[in-house]
Amino acid sequence: MNDDDDLMSSFHSDQLHANVASVPDGLCWVSVLSCLLLACSYVGSLYVWKSDLPRDHPAVIKRRFTSVLIVSALSPVFVWAWKDFTGIQPGPSLPALMGIRLEGLIPAIILPLLLTMVLFLGPLIQLAMDCPWGFIDGMKVVVDPCFWTLCLGDMRWLRNQVVAPLTEELVFRACMLPMLVPCAGPSTAIFTCPLFFGVAHFHHVIELLRFRQGTVSGIFLSAVFQFSYTAVFGAYTAFIFIRTGHLVGPVLCHSFCNYMGFPALSTALDHPQRLTILSFYVLGVVLFFLLFFPMTDPLFYGLPTPVCTLTSTSGSICS
């Protein structure tokens, strides 16, 4: 590192320490309870409508859109009330703390999504091999307005690709992380925040049991597995949010992962081209870890990222 880099790093460190507010007593309790209340409000909004229909029924999805969008629109009030109650006065504005800002927007749109696609290199190659369309035909479909009209008219597609990624990242990352970082620090917050996200997905157990979609033991094993990978995914998007200071990256990564689903390794093992596909699986994982820090370098997105101004113990996560 040259002298200019040392000077810049020192400047950003001094600026970060200057902006951070003193941590009041009881902050952690207030932060955790605020996050818990926000998570309960989000999940509870899904059940304000009484219905005997399954969760994938269009009528159920439409009703849940209404309630969850209302809670998501009100979620910044939780952050504002937390800030007012604790007396913390951050330098950046509330929208900036929640990742809604213009600085570094283009890299925030491209780089985190590209990094996630690298991780899914194996499944993407498998998808391309099994796709009956050629590249040109595929591009024609993508730019066809009729294709997007069909997608936008599909309630499940809207839920999985638009509403769920946007509202969940807004509530569980953009609102919770600014409340957790001053108390726990960025590194701990990255692994604490996903716990609320993972537990929030346990509500699917209620519907699986209600409609008897499997055995009790099978349903709970599925719930534990879902909690595990949603917690890991939540930690990943929390990392992206803190490193980039943008909401758009986590939302796009969430939408992409919802589309891809959990990698079907069993299908890859049975594939006629399994050696090629498995090679790309391994290559994708290796490249992902090699590019993990470089592609999320805060220098691309503007130092210091807003949420990092809330702590003086930033470590390597914020720089």
Short mmCIF file of C-alpha atoms in Angstrom, two decimals:
data_model
loop_
_atom_site.label_atom_id
_atom_site.label_comp_id
_atom_site.label_asym_id
_atom_site.label_seq_id
_atom_site.Cartn_x
_atom_site.Cartn_y
_atom_site.Cartn_z
CA MET A 1 0.00 0.00 0.00
CA ASN A 2 1.47 3.39 -0.99
CA ASP A 3 1.47 6.63 0.99
CA ASP A 4 -1.64 7.96 -0.80
CA ASP A 5 -3.58 4.80 0.10
CA ASP A 6 -2.42 5.09 3.72
CA LEU A 7 -3.50 8.72 3.82
CA MET A 8 -6.92 7.93 2.31
CA SER A 9 -7.45 5.03 4.72
CA SER A 10 -6.47 7.25 7.65
CA PHE A 11 -8.82 9.99 6.46
CA HIS A 12 -11.78 7.64 6.16
CA SER A 13 -10.99 6.13 9.57
CA ASP A 14 -10.89 9.59 11.15
CA GLN A 15 -14.12 10.56 9.39
CA LEU A 16 -15.81 7.36 10.58
CA HIS A 17 -14.75 7.96 14.20
CA ALA A 18 -15.87 11.57 14.00
CA ASN A 19 -19.34 10.67 12.74
CA VAL A 20 -20.08 7.82 15.15
CA ALA A 21 -22.31 8.68 18.06
CA SER A 22 -21.75 7.61 21.63
CA VAL A 23 -23.49 4.34 22.46
CA PRO A 24 -26.16 4.86 25.15
CA ASP A 25 -26.83 2.31 27.88
CA GLY A 26 -29.35 -0.37 26.97
CA LEU A 27 -28.88 0.21 23.24
CA CYS A 28 -28.55 -3.50 22.46
CA TRP A 29 -31.83 -4.36 24.19
CA VAL A 30 -33.64 -1.58 22.37
CA SER A 31 -32.11 -2.61 19.03
CA VAL A 32 -32.90 -6.32 19.42
CA LEU A 33 -36.45 -5.68 20.61
CA SER A 34 -37.02 -3.23 17.73
CA CYS A 35 -35.81 -5.82 15.22
CA LEU A 36 -37.96 -8.51 16.84
CA LEU A 37 -41.03 -6.27 16.72
CA LEU A 38 -40.33 -5.44 13.08
CA ALA A 39 -39.94 -9.12 12.17
CA CYS A 40 -43.16 -10.05 13.99
CA SER A 41 -45.00 -7.22 12.23
CA TYR A 42 -43.80 -8.44 8.85
CA VAL A 43 -44.74 -12.08 9.43
CA GLY A 44 -47.95 -11.16 11.25
CA SER A 45 -49.11 -9.07 8.29
CA LEU A 46 -49.27 -12.28 6.24
CA TYR A 47 -51.91 -13.72 8.56
CA VAL A 48 -54.30 -10.82 9.04
CA TRP A 49 -56.39 -12.30 6.24
CA LYS A 50 -58.46 -15.34 7.18
CA SER A 51 -58.57 -17.86 4.35
CA ASP A 52 -58.86 -21.59 3.77
CA LEU A 53 -56.86 -21.30 0.54
CA PRO A 54 -53.18 -22.30 0.21
CA ARG A 55 -50.42 -19.64 0.11
CA ASP A 56 -49.90 -20.00 -3.67
CA HIS A 57 -53.51 -19.16 -4.53
CA PRO A 58 -53.63 -15.82 -6.44
CA ALA A 59 -56.28 -14.39 -4.10
CA VAL A 60 -54.11 -15.14 -1.04
CA ILE A 61 -51.02 -13.66 -2.72
CA LYS A 62 -52.86 -10.44 -3.63
CA ARG A 63 -54.12 -9.94 -0.08
CA ARG A 64 -50.68 -10.58 1.35
CA PHE A 65 -49.18 -8.11 -1.11
CA THR A 66 -51.40 -5.44 0.39
CA SER A 67 -50.53 -6.10 4.03
CA VAL A 68 -46.82 -6.74 3.55
CA LEU A 69 -46.38 -3.63 1.40
CA ILE A 70 -48.05 -1.54 4.10
CA VAL A 71 -45.72 -2.94 6.78
CA SER A 72 -42.70 -2.43 4.52
CA ALA A 73 -43.72 1.16 3.79
CA LEU A 74 -43.99 1.80 7.54
CA SER A 75 -40.73 -0.01 8.41
CA PRO A 76 -38.57 3.15 8.17
CA VAL A 77 -40.70 4.51 11.04
CA PHE A 78 -39.17 1.80 13.25
CA VAL A 79 -35.67 3.06 12.42
CA TRP A 80 -36.70 6.68 12.95
CA ALA A 81 -38.34 5.83 16.32
CA TRP A 82 -35.26 3.79 17.35
CA LYS A 83 -32.99 6.70 16.43
CA ASP A 84 -35.18 9.16 18.33
CA PHE A 85 -35.49 6.92 21.40
CA THR A 86 -31.77 6.10 21.66
CA GLY A 87 -30.62 9.62 20.86
CA ILE A 88 -28.21 8.42 18.19
CA GLN A 89 -27.67 11.13 15.59
CA PRO A 90 -25.94 9.65 12.55
CA GLY A 91 -24.33 11.88 9.95
CA PRO A 92 -26.05 10.34 6.89
CA SER A 93 -29.77 10.82 6.27
CA LEU A 94 -32.27 8.06 7.09
CA PRO A 95 -32.69 7.02 3.41
CA ALA A 96 -28.91 6.82 3.01
CA LEU A 97 -28.61 4.64 6.13
CA MET A 98 -31.20 2.35 4.57
CA GLY A 99 -29.21 2.06 1.35
CA ILE A 100 -31.27 4.45 -0.74
CA ARG A 101 -28.72 6.80 -2.32
CA LEU A 102 -27.19 7.70 -5.68
CA GLU A 103 -23.45 7.50 -4.95
CA GLY A 104 -22.04 4.25 -6.30
CA LEU A 105 -25.44 3.14 -7.61
CA ILE A 106 -24.24 1.66 -10.93
CA PRO A 107 -21.56 -0.58 -9.34
CA ALA A 108 -24.12 -1.57 -6.67
CA ILE A 109 -26.49 -2.76 -9.40
CA ILE A 110 -23.89 -4.73 -11.36
CA LEU A 111 -21.14 -6.10 -9.10
CA PRO A 112 -23.07 -7.92 -6.30
CA LEU A 113 -25.39 -9.58 -8.83
CA LEU A 114 -22.41 -10.61 -10.97
CA LEU A 115 -20.69 -12.05 -7.88
CA THR A 116 -23.80 -14.08 -7.06
CA MET A 117 -24.01 -15.35 -10.63
CA VAL A 118 -20.40 -16.51 -10.34
CA LEU A 119 -21.39 -18.60 -7.30
CA PHE A 120 -24.19 -20.15 -9.39
CA LEU A 121 -21.90 -20.81 -12.36
CA GLY A 122 -22.51 -24.58 -12.21
CA PRO A 123 -26.32 -24.36 -12.11
CA LEU A 124 -26.27 -21.68 -14.84
CA ILE A 125 -24.18 -23.89 -17.12
CA GLN A 126 -26.49 -26.83 -16.42
CA LEU A 127 -29.51 -24.63 -17.19
CA ALA A 128 -27.92 -23.52 -20.46
CA MET A 129 -27.14 -27.12 -21.47
CA ASP A 130 -30.70 -28.28 -20.79
CA CYS A 131 -32.40 -25.26 -22.36
CA PRO A 132 -34.13 -26.16 -25.64
CA TRP A 133 -33.57 -22.63 -26.98
CA GLY A 134 -30.44 -21.28 -28.58
CA PHE A 135 -28.85 -18.06 -27.37
CA ILE A 136 -30.51 -15.94 -30.05
CA ASP A 137 -33.94 -17.45 -29.35
CA GLY A 138 -33.44 -16.85 -25.64
CA MET A 139 -32.58 -13.19 -26.20
CA LYS A 140 -35.69 -12.79 -28.37
CA VAL A 141 -37.81 -14.09 -25.49
CA VAL A 142 -36.13 -11.74 -23.00
CA VAL A 143 -36.86 -8.63 -25.10
CA ASP A 144 -40.38 -9.75 -26.02
CA PRO A 145 -42.97 -7.53 -24.22
CA CYS A 146 -45.43 -10.44 -24.22
CA PHE A 147 -43.04 -12.46 -22.06
CA TRP A 148 -42.86 -9.72 -19.43
CA THR A 149 -46.62 -9.18 -19.60
CA LEU A 150 -47.12 -12.86 -18.74
CA CYS A 151 -44.60 -12.60 -15.89
CA LEU A 152 -46.22 -9.50 -14.42
CA GLY A 153 -49.61 -11.19 -14.61
CA ASP A 154 -48.36 -14.22 -12.65
CA MET A 155 -48.89 -13.59 -8.94
CA ARG A 156 -46.33 -16.19 -7.88
CA TRP A 157 -43.68 -14.66 -10.17
CA LEU A 158 -44.41 -11.20 -8.78
CA ARG A 159 -44.15 -12.53 -5.23
CA ASN A 160 -40.93 -14.47 -5.73
CA GLN A 161 -39.07 -12.09 -8.04
CA VAL A 162 -40.29 -8.63 -7.00
CA VAL A 163 -42.33 -8.22 -3.82
CA ALA A 164 -40.58 -10.73 -1.54
CA PRO A 165 -37.01 -9.64 -2.44
CA LEU A 166 -37.85 -5.94 -2.17
CA THR A 167 -39.83 -6.07 1.07
CA GLU A 168 -37.66 -8.64 2.84
CA GLU A 169 -34.41 -6.83 2.06
CA LEU A 170 -35.95 -3.50 3.06
CA VAL A 171 -37.21 -4.83 6.39
CA PHE A 172 -34.57 -7.40 7.34
CA ARG A 173 -31.48 -5.66 6.00
CA ALA A 174 -32.05 -1.96 5.31
CA CYS A 175 -34.02 -1.35 8.53
CA MET A 176 -32.47 -3.85 10.93
CA LEU A 177 -28.77 -3.41 10.19
CA PRO A 178 -28.68 0.34 11.05
CA MET A 179 -30.20 -0.59 14.42
CA LEU A 180 -27.84 -3.52 15.09
CA VAL A 181 -24.51 -2.12 13.87
CA PRO A 182 -24.09 0.57 16.61
CA CYS A 183 -24.68 -2.07 19.27
CA ALA A 184 -22.93 -5.15 17.90
CA GLY A 185 -20.54 -3.80 15.27
CA PRO A 186 -20.68 -4.69 11.55
CA SER A 187 -19.20 -8.19 11.78
CA THR A 188 -21.52 -9.41 14.54
CA ALA A 189 -24.53 -7.66 12.96
CA ILE A 190 -23.95 -9.59 9.74
CA PHE A 191 -24.52 -12.87 11.60
CA THR A 192 -27.18 -11.56 14.01
CA CYS A 193 -29.51 -9.98 11.47
CA PRO A 194 -30.11 -13.24 9.52
CA LEU A 195 -31.43 -14.94 12.65
CA PHE A 196 -34.54 -12.73 12.49
CA PHE A 197 -34.77 -13.50 8.75
CA GLY A 198 -34.42 -17.26 9.25
CA VAL A 199 -36.90 -17.44 12.13
CA ALA A 200 -39.37 -15.38 10.08
CA HIS A 201 -39.47 -18.20 7.51
CA PHE A 202 -40.63 -20.71 10.12
CA HIS A 203 -44.18 -19.51 9.51
CA HIS A 204 -44.27 -21.80 6.46
CA VAL A 205 -44.51 -24.70 8.94
CA ILE A 206 -47.96 -23.48 9.97
CA GLU A 207 -49.31 -23.76 6.44
CA LEU A 208 -47.60 -27.10 5.71
CA LEU A 209 -49.12 -28.58 8.86
CA ARG A 210 -52.46 -26.94 8.20
CA PHE A 211 -52.79 -28.44 4.72
CA ARG A 212 -51.05 -31.69 5.74
CA GLN A 213 -48.36 -31.34 3.08
CA GLY A 214 -46.12 -34.10 4.45
CA THR A 215 -45.37 -35.81 7.74
CA VAL A 216 -44.77 -33.77 10.90
CA SER A 217 -41.13 -34.87 11.14
CA GLY A 218 -40.57 -34.19 7.44
CA ILE A 219 -42.10 -30.73 7.72
CA PHE A 220 -39.91 -29.78 10.69
CA LEU A 221 -36.77 -31.15 9.03
CA SER A 222 -37.62 -29.07 5.98
CA ALA A 223 -38.13 -26.03 8.22
CA VAL A 224 -34.73 -26.52 9.88
CA PHE A 225 -33.07 -26.82 6.47
CA GLN A 226 -34.88 -23.72 5.24
CA PHE A 227 -33.85 -21.80 8.37
CA SER A 228 -30.23 -22.82 7.79
CA TYR A 229 -29.93 -21.71 4.20
CA THR A 230 -32.03 -18.55 4.66
CA ALA A 231 -29.75 -17.60 7.57
CA VAL A 232 -26.65 -18.16 5.42
CA PHE A 233 -28.20 -16.21 2.56
CA GLY A 234 -29.24 -13.45 4.97
CA ALA A 235 -25.65 -13.16 6.21
CA TYR A 236 -24.48 -12.85 2.59
CA THR A 237 -26.90 -10.07 1.70
CA ALA A 238 -26.19 -8.33 5.03
CA PHE A 239 -22.50 -8.41 4.10
CA ILE A 240 -23.32 -6.91 0.69
CA PHE A 241 -25.48 -4.21 2.28
CA ILE A 242 -22.79 -3.14 4.74
CA ARG A 243 -19.97 -3.27 2.19
CA THR A 244 -21.85 -1.42 -0.57
CA GLY A 245 -24.19 0.77 1.49
CA HIS A 246 -26.93 0.08 -1.06
CA LEU A 247 -30.27 -1.73 -0.91
CA VAL A 248 -30.44 -2.49 -4.63
CA GLY A 249 -27.64 -5.10 -4.59
CA PRO A 250 -29.23 -7.35 -1.95
CA VAL A 251 -32.64 -7.03 -3.66
CA LEU A 252 -31.27 -8.12 -7.06
CA CYS A 253 -29.27 -10.98 -5.51
CA HIS A 254 -32.36 -12.10 -3.58
CA SER A 255 -34.50 -12.08 -6.73
CA PHE A 256 -31.85 -14.00 -8.66
CA CYS A 257 -31.49 -16.65 -5.93
CA ASN A 258 -35.28 -17.03 -5.73
CA TYR A 259 -35.28 -17.72 -9.46
CA MET A 260 -32.41 -20.21 -9.34
CA GLY A 261 -33.49 -22.01 -6.16
CA PHE A 262 -31.18 -24.25 -4.16
CA PRO A 263 -28.59 -25.92 -6.47
CA ALA A 264 -29.84 -29.34 -7.60
CA LEU A 265 -26.66 -31.32 -6.98
CA SER A 266 -28.46 -34.66 -7.35
CA THR A 267 -29.59 -33.66 -10.84
CA ALA A 268 -26.05 -32.56 -11.71
CA LEU A 269 -24.66 -35.94 -10.58
CA ASP A 270 -27.11 -37.77 -12.85
CA HIS A 271 -26.51 -35.47 -15.84
CA PRO A 272 -24.85 -36.97 -18.97
CA GLN A 273 -22.33 -34.10 -18.85
CA ARG A 274 -21.83 -34.34 -15.08
CA LEU A 275 -18.04 -33.96 -15.16
CA THR A 276 -18.32 -30.69 -17.08
CA ILE A 277 -21.13 -29.38 -14.90
CA LEU A 278 -19.44 -30.38 -11.62
CA SER A 279 -16.24 -28.70 -12.83
CA PHE A 280 -18.18 -25.47 -13.28
CA TYR A 281 -19.76 -25.94 -9.83
CA VAL A 282 -16.27 -26.09 -8.29
CA LEU A 283 -14.95 -23.26 -10.47
CA GLY A 284 -17.88 -21.04 -9.48
CA VAL A 285 -17.32 -21.61 -5.75
CA VAL A 286 -13.56 -20.98 -6.05
CA LEU A 287 -14.04 -17.78 -8.08
CA PHE A 288 -16.75 -16.62 -5.69
CA PHE A 289 -14.43 -16.75 -2.68
CA LEU A 290 -11.57 -15.17 -4.64
CA LEU A 291 -13.80 -12.28 -5.74
CA PHE A 292 -15.80 -12.01 -2.50
CA PHE A 293 -13.94 -9.02 -1.05
CA PRO A 294 -12.61 -7.38 -4.27
CA MET A 295 -16.05 -7.09 -5.90
CA THR A 296 -17.64 -5.68 -2.72
CA ASP A 297 -14.81 -3.23 -2.01
CA PRO A 298 -16.42 -0.08 -0.51
CA LEU A 299 -14.13 2.03 -2.73
CA PHE A 300 -16.49 1.23 -5.60
CA TYR A 301 -19.51 2.52 -3.69
CA GLY A 302 -18.21 5.53 -1.77
CA LEU A 303 -16.30 5.49 1.53
CA PRO A 304 -17.42 5.29 4.21
CA THR A 305 -20.68 3.47 3.49
CA PRO A 306 -23.48 5.13 5.53
CA VAL A 307 -24.17 2.25 7.92
CA CYS A 308 -20.46 2.05 8.77
CA THR A 309 -20.57 5.59 10.16
CA LEU A 310 -22.63 4.21 13.05
CA THR A 311 -19.67 2.35 14.58
CA SER A 312 -16.03 2.95 15.42
CA THR A 313 -15.19 -0.77 15.40
CA SER A 314 -15.50 -1.24 11.65
CA GLY A 315 -12.56 -3.61 11.09
CA SER A 316 -12.03 -4.92 7.57
CA ILE A 317 -15.76 -5.14 6.78
CA CYS A 318 -16.18 -1.40 6.27
CA SER A 319 -12.87 -0.72 4.54
#
